[in-house]
Tab-separated table of C-alpha atoms in Angstrom:
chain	number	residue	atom	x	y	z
A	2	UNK	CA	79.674	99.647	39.413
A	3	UNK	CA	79.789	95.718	39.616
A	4	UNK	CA	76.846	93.751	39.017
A	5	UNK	CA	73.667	95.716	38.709
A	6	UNK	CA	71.311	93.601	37.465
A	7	UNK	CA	68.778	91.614	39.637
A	8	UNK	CA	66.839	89.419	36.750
A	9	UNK	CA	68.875	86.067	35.498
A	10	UNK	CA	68.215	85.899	31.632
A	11	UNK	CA	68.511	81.991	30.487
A	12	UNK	CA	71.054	82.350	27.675
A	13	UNK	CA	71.916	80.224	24.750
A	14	UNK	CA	75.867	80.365	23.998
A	15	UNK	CA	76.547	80.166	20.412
A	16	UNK	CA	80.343	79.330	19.098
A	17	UNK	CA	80.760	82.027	16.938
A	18	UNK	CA	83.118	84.664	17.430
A	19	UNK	CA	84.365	87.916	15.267
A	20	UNK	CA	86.857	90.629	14.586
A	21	UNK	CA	84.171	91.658	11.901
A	22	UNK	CA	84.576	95.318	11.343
A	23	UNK	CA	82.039	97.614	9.352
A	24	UNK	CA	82.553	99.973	7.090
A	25	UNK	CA	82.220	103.872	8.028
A	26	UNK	CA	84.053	106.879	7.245
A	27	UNK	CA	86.785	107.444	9.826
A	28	UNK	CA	89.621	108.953	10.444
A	29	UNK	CA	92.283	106.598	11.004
A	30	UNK	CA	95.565	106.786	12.894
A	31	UNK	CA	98.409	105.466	14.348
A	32	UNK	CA	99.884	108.454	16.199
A	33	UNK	CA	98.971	111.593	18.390
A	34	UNK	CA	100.466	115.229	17.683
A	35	UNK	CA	102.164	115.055	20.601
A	36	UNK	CA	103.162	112.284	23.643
A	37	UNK	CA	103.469	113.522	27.124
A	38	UNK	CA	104.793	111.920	30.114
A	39	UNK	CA	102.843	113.059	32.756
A	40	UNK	CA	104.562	113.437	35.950
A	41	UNK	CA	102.000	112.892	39.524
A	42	UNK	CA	102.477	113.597	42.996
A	43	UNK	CA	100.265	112.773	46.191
A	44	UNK	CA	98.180	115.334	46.958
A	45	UNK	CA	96.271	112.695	49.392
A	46	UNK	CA	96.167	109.652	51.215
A	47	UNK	CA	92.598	108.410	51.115
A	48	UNK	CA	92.587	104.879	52.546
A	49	UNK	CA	88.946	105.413	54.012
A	50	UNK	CA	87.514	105.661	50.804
A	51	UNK	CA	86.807	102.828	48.650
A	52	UNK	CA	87.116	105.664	45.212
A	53	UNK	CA	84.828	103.736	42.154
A	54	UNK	CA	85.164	107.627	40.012
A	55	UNK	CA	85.832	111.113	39.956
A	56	UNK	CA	83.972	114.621	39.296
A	57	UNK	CA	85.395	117.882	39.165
A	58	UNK	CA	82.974	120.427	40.789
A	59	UNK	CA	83.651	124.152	40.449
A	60	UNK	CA	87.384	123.626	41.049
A	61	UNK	CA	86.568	123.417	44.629
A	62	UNK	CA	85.670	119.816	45.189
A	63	UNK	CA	86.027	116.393	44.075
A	64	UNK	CA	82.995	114.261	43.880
A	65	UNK	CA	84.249	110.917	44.540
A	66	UNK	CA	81.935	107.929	43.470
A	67	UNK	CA	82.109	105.405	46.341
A	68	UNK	CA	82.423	101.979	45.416
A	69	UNK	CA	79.565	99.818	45.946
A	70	UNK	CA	78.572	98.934	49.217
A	71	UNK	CA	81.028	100.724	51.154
A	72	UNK	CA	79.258	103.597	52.239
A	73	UNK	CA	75.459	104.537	52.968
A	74	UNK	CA	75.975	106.905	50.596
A	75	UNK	CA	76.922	107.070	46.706
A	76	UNK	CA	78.814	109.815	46.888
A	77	UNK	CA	81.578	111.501	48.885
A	78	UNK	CA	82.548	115.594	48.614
A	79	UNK	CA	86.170	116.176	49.003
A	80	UNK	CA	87.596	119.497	49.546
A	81	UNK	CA	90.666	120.359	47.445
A	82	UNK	CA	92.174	123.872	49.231
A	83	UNK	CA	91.447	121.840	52.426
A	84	UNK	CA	92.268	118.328	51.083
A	85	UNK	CA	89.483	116.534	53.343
A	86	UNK	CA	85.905	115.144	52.890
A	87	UNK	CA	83.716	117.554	54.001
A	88	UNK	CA	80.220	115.796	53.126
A	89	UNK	CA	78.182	112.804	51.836
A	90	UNK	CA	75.996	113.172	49.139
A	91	UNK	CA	72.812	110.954	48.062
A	92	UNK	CA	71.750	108.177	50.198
A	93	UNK	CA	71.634	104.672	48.890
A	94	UNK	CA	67.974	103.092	49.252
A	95	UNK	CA	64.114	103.102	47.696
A	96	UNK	CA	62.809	106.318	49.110
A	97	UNK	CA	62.236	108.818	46.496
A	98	UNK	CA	65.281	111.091	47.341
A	99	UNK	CA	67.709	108.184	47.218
A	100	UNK	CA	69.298	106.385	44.717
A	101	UNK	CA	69.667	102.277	44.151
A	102	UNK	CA	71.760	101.302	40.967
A	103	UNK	CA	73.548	103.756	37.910
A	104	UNK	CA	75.512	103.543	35.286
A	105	UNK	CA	74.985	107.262	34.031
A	106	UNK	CA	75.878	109.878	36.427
A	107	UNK	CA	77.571	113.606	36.478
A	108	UNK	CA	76.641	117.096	37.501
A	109	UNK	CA	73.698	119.327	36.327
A	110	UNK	CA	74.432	122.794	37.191
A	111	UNK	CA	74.387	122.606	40.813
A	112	UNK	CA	73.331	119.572	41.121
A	113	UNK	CA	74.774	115.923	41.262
A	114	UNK	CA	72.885	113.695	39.164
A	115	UNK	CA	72.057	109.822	38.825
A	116	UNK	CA	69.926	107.484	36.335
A	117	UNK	CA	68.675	105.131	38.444
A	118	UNK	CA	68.688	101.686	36.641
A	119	UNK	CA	65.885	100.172	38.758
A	120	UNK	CA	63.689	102.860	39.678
A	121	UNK	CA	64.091	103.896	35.731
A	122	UNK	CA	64.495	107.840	36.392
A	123	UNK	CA	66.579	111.218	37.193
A	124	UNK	CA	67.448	111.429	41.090
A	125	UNK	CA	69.013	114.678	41.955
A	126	UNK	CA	70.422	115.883	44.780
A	127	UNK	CA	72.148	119.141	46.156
A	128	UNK	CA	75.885	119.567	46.396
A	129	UNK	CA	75.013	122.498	48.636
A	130	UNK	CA	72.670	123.714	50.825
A	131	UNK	CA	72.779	127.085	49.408
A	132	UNK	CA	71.948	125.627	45.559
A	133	UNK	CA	68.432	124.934	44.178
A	134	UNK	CA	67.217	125.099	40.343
A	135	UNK	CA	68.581	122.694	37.929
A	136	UNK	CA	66.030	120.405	38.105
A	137	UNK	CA	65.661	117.365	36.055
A	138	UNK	CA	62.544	115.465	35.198
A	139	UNK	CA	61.110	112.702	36.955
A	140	UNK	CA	58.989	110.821	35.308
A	141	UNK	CA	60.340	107.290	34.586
A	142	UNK	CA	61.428	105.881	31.317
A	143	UNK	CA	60.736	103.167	29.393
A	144	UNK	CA	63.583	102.319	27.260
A	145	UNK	CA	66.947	101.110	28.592
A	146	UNK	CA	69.642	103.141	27.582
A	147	UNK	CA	73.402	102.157	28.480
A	148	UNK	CA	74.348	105.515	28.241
A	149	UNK	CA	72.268	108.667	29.608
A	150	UNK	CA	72.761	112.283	29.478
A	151	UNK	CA	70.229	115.337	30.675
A	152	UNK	CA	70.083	118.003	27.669
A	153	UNK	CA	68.031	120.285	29.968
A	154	UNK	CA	65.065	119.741	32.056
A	155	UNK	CA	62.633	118.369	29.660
A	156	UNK	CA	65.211	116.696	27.398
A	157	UNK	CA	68.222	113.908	27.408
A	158	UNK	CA	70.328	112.116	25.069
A	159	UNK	CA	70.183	108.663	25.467
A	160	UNK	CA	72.632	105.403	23.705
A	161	UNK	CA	73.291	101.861	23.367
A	162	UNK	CA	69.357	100.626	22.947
A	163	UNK	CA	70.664	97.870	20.512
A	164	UNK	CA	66.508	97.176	19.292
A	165	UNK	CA	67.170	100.871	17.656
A	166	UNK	CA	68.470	101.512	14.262
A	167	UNK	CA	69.873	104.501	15.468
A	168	UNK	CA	73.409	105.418	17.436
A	169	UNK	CA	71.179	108.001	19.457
A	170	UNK	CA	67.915	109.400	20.537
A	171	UNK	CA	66.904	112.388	22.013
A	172	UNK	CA	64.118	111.911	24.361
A	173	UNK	CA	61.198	114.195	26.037
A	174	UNK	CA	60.654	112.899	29.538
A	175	UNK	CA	57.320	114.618	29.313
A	176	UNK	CA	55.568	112.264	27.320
A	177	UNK	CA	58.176	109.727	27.299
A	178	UNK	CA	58.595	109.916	23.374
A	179	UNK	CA	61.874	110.033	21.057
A	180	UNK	CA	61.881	113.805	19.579
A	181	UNK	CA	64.881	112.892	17.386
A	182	UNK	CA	67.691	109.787	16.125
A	183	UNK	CA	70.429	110.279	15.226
A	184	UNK	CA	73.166	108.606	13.131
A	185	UNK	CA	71.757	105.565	12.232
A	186	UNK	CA	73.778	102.162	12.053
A	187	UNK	CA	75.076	100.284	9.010
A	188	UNK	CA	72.200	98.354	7.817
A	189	UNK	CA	74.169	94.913	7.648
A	190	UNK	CA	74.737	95.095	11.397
A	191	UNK	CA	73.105	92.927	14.015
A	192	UNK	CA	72.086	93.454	17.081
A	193	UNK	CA	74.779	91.611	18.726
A	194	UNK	CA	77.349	93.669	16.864
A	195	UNK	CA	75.881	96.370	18.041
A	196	UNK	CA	76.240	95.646	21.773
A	197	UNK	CA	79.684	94.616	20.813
A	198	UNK	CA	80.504	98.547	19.896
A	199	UNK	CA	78.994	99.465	22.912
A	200	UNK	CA	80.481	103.014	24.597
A	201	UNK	CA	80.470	105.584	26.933
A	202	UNK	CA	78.481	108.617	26.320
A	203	UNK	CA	79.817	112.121	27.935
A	204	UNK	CA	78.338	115.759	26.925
A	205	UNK	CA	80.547	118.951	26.392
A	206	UNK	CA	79.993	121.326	28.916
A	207	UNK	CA	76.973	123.467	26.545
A	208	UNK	CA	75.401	120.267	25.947
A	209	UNK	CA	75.582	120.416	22.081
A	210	UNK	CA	78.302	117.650	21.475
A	211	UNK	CA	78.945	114.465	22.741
A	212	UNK	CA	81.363	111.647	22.132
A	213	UNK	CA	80.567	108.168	22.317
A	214	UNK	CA	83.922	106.042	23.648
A	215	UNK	CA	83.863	102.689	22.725
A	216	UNK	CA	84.654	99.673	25.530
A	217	UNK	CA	86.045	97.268	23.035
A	218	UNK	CA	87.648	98.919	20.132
A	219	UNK	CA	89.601	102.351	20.286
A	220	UNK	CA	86.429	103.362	18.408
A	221	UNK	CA	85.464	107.518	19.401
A	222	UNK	CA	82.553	108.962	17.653
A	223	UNK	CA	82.405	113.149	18.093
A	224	UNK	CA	78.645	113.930	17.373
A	225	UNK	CA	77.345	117.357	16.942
A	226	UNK	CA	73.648	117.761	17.996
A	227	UNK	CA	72.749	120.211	16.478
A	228	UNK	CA	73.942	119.831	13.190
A	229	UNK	CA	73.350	116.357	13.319
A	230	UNK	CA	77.079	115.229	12.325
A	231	UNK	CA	79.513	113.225	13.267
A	232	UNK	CA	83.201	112.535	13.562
A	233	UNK	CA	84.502	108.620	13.603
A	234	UNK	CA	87.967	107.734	14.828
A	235	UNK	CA	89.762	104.721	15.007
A	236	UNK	CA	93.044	104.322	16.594
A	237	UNK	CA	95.958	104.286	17.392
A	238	UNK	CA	95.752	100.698	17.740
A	239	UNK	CA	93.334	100.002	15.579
A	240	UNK	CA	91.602	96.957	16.777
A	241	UNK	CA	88.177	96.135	16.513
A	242	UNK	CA	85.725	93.941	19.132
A	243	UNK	CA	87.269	90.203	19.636
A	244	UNK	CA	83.456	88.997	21.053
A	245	UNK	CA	81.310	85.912	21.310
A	246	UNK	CA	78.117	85.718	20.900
A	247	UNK	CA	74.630	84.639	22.579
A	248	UNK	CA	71.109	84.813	22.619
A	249	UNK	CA	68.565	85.495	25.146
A	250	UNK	CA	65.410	83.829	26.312
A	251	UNK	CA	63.329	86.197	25.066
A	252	UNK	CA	65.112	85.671	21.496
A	253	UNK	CA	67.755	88.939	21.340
A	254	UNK	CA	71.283	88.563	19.813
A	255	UNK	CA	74.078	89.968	22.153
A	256	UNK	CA	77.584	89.751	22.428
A	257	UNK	CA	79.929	88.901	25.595
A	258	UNK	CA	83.723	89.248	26.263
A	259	UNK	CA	86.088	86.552	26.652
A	260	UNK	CA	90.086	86.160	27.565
A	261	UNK	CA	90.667	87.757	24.101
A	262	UNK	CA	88.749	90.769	24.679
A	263	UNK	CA	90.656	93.590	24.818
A	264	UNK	CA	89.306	97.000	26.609
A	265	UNK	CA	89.491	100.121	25.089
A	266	UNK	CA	88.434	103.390	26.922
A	267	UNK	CA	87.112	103.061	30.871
A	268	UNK	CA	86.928	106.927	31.705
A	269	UNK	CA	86.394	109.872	30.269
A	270	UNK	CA	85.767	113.547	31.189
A	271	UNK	CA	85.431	116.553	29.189
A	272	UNK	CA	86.070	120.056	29.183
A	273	UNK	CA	85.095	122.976	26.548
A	274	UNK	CA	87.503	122.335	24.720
A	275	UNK	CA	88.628	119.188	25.084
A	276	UNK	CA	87.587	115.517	25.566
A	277	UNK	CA	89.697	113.558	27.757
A	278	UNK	CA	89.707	109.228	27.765
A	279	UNK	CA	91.748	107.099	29.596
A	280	UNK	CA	92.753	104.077	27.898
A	281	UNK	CA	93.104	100.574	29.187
A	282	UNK	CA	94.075	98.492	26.212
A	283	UNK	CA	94.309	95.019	28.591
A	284	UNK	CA	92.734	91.935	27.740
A	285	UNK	CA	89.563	90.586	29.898
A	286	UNK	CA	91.433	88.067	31.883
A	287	UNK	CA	94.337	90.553	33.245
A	288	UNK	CA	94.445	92.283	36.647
A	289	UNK	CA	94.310	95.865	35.154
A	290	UNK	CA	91.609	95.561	32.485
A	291	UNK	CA	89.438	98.274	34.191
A	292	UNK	CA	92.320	100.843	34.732
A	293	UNK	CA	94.262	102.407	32.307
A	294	UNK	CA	98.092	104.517	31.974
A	295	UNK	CA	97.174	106.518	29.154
A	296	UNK	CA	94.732	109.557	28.379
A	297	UNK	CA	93.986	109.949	24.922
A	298	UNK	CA	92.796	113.982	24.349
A	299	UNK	CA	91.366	114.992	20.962
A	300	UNK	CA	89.529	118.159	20.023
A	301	UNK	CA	85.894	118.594	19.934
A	302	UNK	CA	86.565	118.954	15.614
A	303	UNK	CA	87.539	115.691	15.815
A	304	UNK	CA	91.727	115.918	15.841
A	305	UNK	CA	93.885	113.479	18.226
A	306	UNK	CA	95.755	116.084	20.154
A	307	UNK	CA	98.300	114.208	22.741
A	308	UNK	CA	98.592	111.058	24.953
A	309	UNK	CA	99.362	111.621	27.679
A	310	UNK	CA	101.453	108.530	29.909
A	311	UNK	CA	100.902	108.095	33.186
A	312	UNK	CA	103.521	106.331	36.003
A	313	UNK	CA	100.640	104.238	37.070
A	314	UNK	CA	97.310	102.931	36.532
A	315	UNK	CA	94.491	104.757	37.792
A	316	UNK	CA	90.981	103.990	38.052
A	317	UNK	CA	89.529	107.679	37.467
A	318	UNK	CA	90.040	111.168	37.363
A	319	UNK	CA	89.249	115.284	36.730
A	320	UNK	CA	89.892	117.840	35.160
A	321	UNK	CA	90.394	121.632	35.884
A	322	UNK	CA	87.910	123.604	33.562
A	323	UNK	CA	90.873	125.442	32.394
A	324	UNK	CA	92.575	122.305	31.173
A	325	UNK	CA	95.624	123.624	33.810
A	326	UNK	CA	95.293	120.157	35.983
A	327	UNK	CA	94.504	116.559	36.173
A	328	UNK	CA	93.834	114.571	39.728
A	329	UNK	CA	93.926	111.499	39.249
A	330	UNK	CA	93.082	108.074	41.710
A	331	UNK	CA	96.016	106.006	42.347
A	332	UNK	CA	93.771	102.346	43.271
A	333	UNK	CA	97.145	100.166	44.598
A	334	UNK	CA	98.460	102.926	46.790
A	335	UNK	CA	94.628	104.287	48.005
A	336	UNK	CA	96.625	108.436	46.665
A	337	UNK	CA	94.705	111.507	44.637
A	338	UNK	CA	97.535	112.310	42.687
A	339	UNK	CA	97.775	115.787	41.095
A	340	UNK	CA	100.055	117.937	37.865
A	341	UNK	CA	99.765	120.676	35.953
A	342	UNK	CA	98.311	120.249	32.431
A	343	UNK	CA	99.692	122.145	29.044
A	344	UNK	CA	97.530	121.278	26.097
């Protein structure tokens, strides 16, 4: 989503800028097991739809994320045996059942799910009328998170609140108190740096691992939740955050990109037993920093298992449950592209 925030912050640019990297035990590489070139065909024409992202639901429907302001609604059901939209989903607004602003989103169950960035909650909403349960709290929150994910319905993980000295926090909405941190940062590390690593947070399907994918180094972190462990990789570029830095009105150190930063990961999706991230690798200034033409796939133990290359960039897309498929969206020619998948 472009631009979410409302509130100006009066900034003072400093000159500095880094490639500083920190040291952590990682697994580093230069290669996957195995490279794939991924052959896609159209399985759709969708030149209505202004596609921002993609959700696999029950291998029956795509959720597409519309882009902002382009619909009345945030979200739009497509209907893969009938290749169609069938239905909107969650209406944009203030009202209590709609949503205004996200960054974190997914499904729940049977439910679609949102963090609303302004209202500071969980909305949910039904993908069908014949669903109910699921339900996720919604009492607001006081901490910004950049990334957001509902454990269960007392409970989520929450990333990227750089006044922390941890990674991640899991947090009871019930009394709006951290119950746990975990993986805590290297102590030399400032705040800024720490926005400069920021990532993308995505759950296995059980909810006891996540992965953290960096934006500006090919940075993944595996964690396991319950064990409280983790899994660092770096590669197979091996480039760390090219940032500048700057400091806010109210005092806090964070970075910014410039025309050398490079992107990392944009999207990512998992599966049981895989974790799926597609890879831009273009610089800030470029037309195609936000899409990407690979998908990196590594096990949930922490092993890079292929890239796969695409024809094209893509802005988003899902996977089967089975691993057997991949659609992906095609953002030049408007197309959900589909292929098989073989791990």
């Amino acid at each position: 989503m472009k631009s979410l925030y409302l509130i100006v912050l009066f900034i003072v640019i400093t000159n500095c800028k880094s490639k500083k990297s920190f040291n952590e035990d990682a697994i580093v590489f230069s290669t996957f097991a195995s490279n794939e070139k991924l052959e896609l065909s159209v399985f759709k024409e969708i030149p209505d739809i202004a596609v921002d992202g993609l959700l696999n639901y029950k291998d029956s429907l795509l959720i597409i994320r519309n882009a902002a302001n382009t619909s009345d609604y945030h979200f739009t059901a497509f209907d893969l045996s009938k290749k169609t939209s069938v239905f909107d989903i969650l209406e944009s607004g203030r009202r209590d059942t709609e949503a205004v602003a996200f960054l974190s989103y997914g499904i729940y169950g049977n439910k679609l799910w949102v963090f609303d960035i302004v209202k500071n909650k969980f909305i949910t909403s039904q993908i069908t009328e014949d669903e109910s349960g699921d339900d996720l709290p919604t009492n607001s929150i006081s901490t910004f998170y950049y990334g957001i994910q509902p454990l269960n319905n007392t409970t989520f993980l929450g990333t990227g609140d750089y006044d922390s000295d941890y990674r991640a926090a899991i947090v009871d909405t019930r009394t709006n108190t951290v119950t746990r941190q975990i993986d805590s940062y290297s102590k030399d590390m400032s705040r800024g740096y720490k926005t400069a690593y920021e990532s993308f947070l995505y759950l296995n399907p059980n909810r006891d691992k996540a992965v953290l994918a960096a934006r500006f180094t090919d940075r993944v972190q595996i964690i396991n939740l319950k064990k409280e462990r983790s899994t660092v990789l770096k590669g197979p570029d091996g480039f760390e955050p090219d940032m500048g830095f700057m400091t806010t009105n109210e005092g806090k150190e964070i970075s910014y990109s410039n025309d050398q930063s490079k992107y990392a990961f944009v999207k990512g999706k998992t599966t049981t037993n895989y974790i799926y991230l597609l890879y831009s690798g273009n610089l800030q200034n470029g037309p195609n920093r936000h899409y990407g033409k690979t998908i990196h796939i590594y096990s949930w133990d922490g092993k890079p298992i292929k890239k796969l290359m695409l024809p094209d960039y893509i802005l988003d897309f899902a996977i089967s449950n089975d691993d057997s498929a991949i659609y992906t969206y095609n953002p030049n020619k408007k197309t959900l592209e589909f292929s098989t998948l073989s791990i």
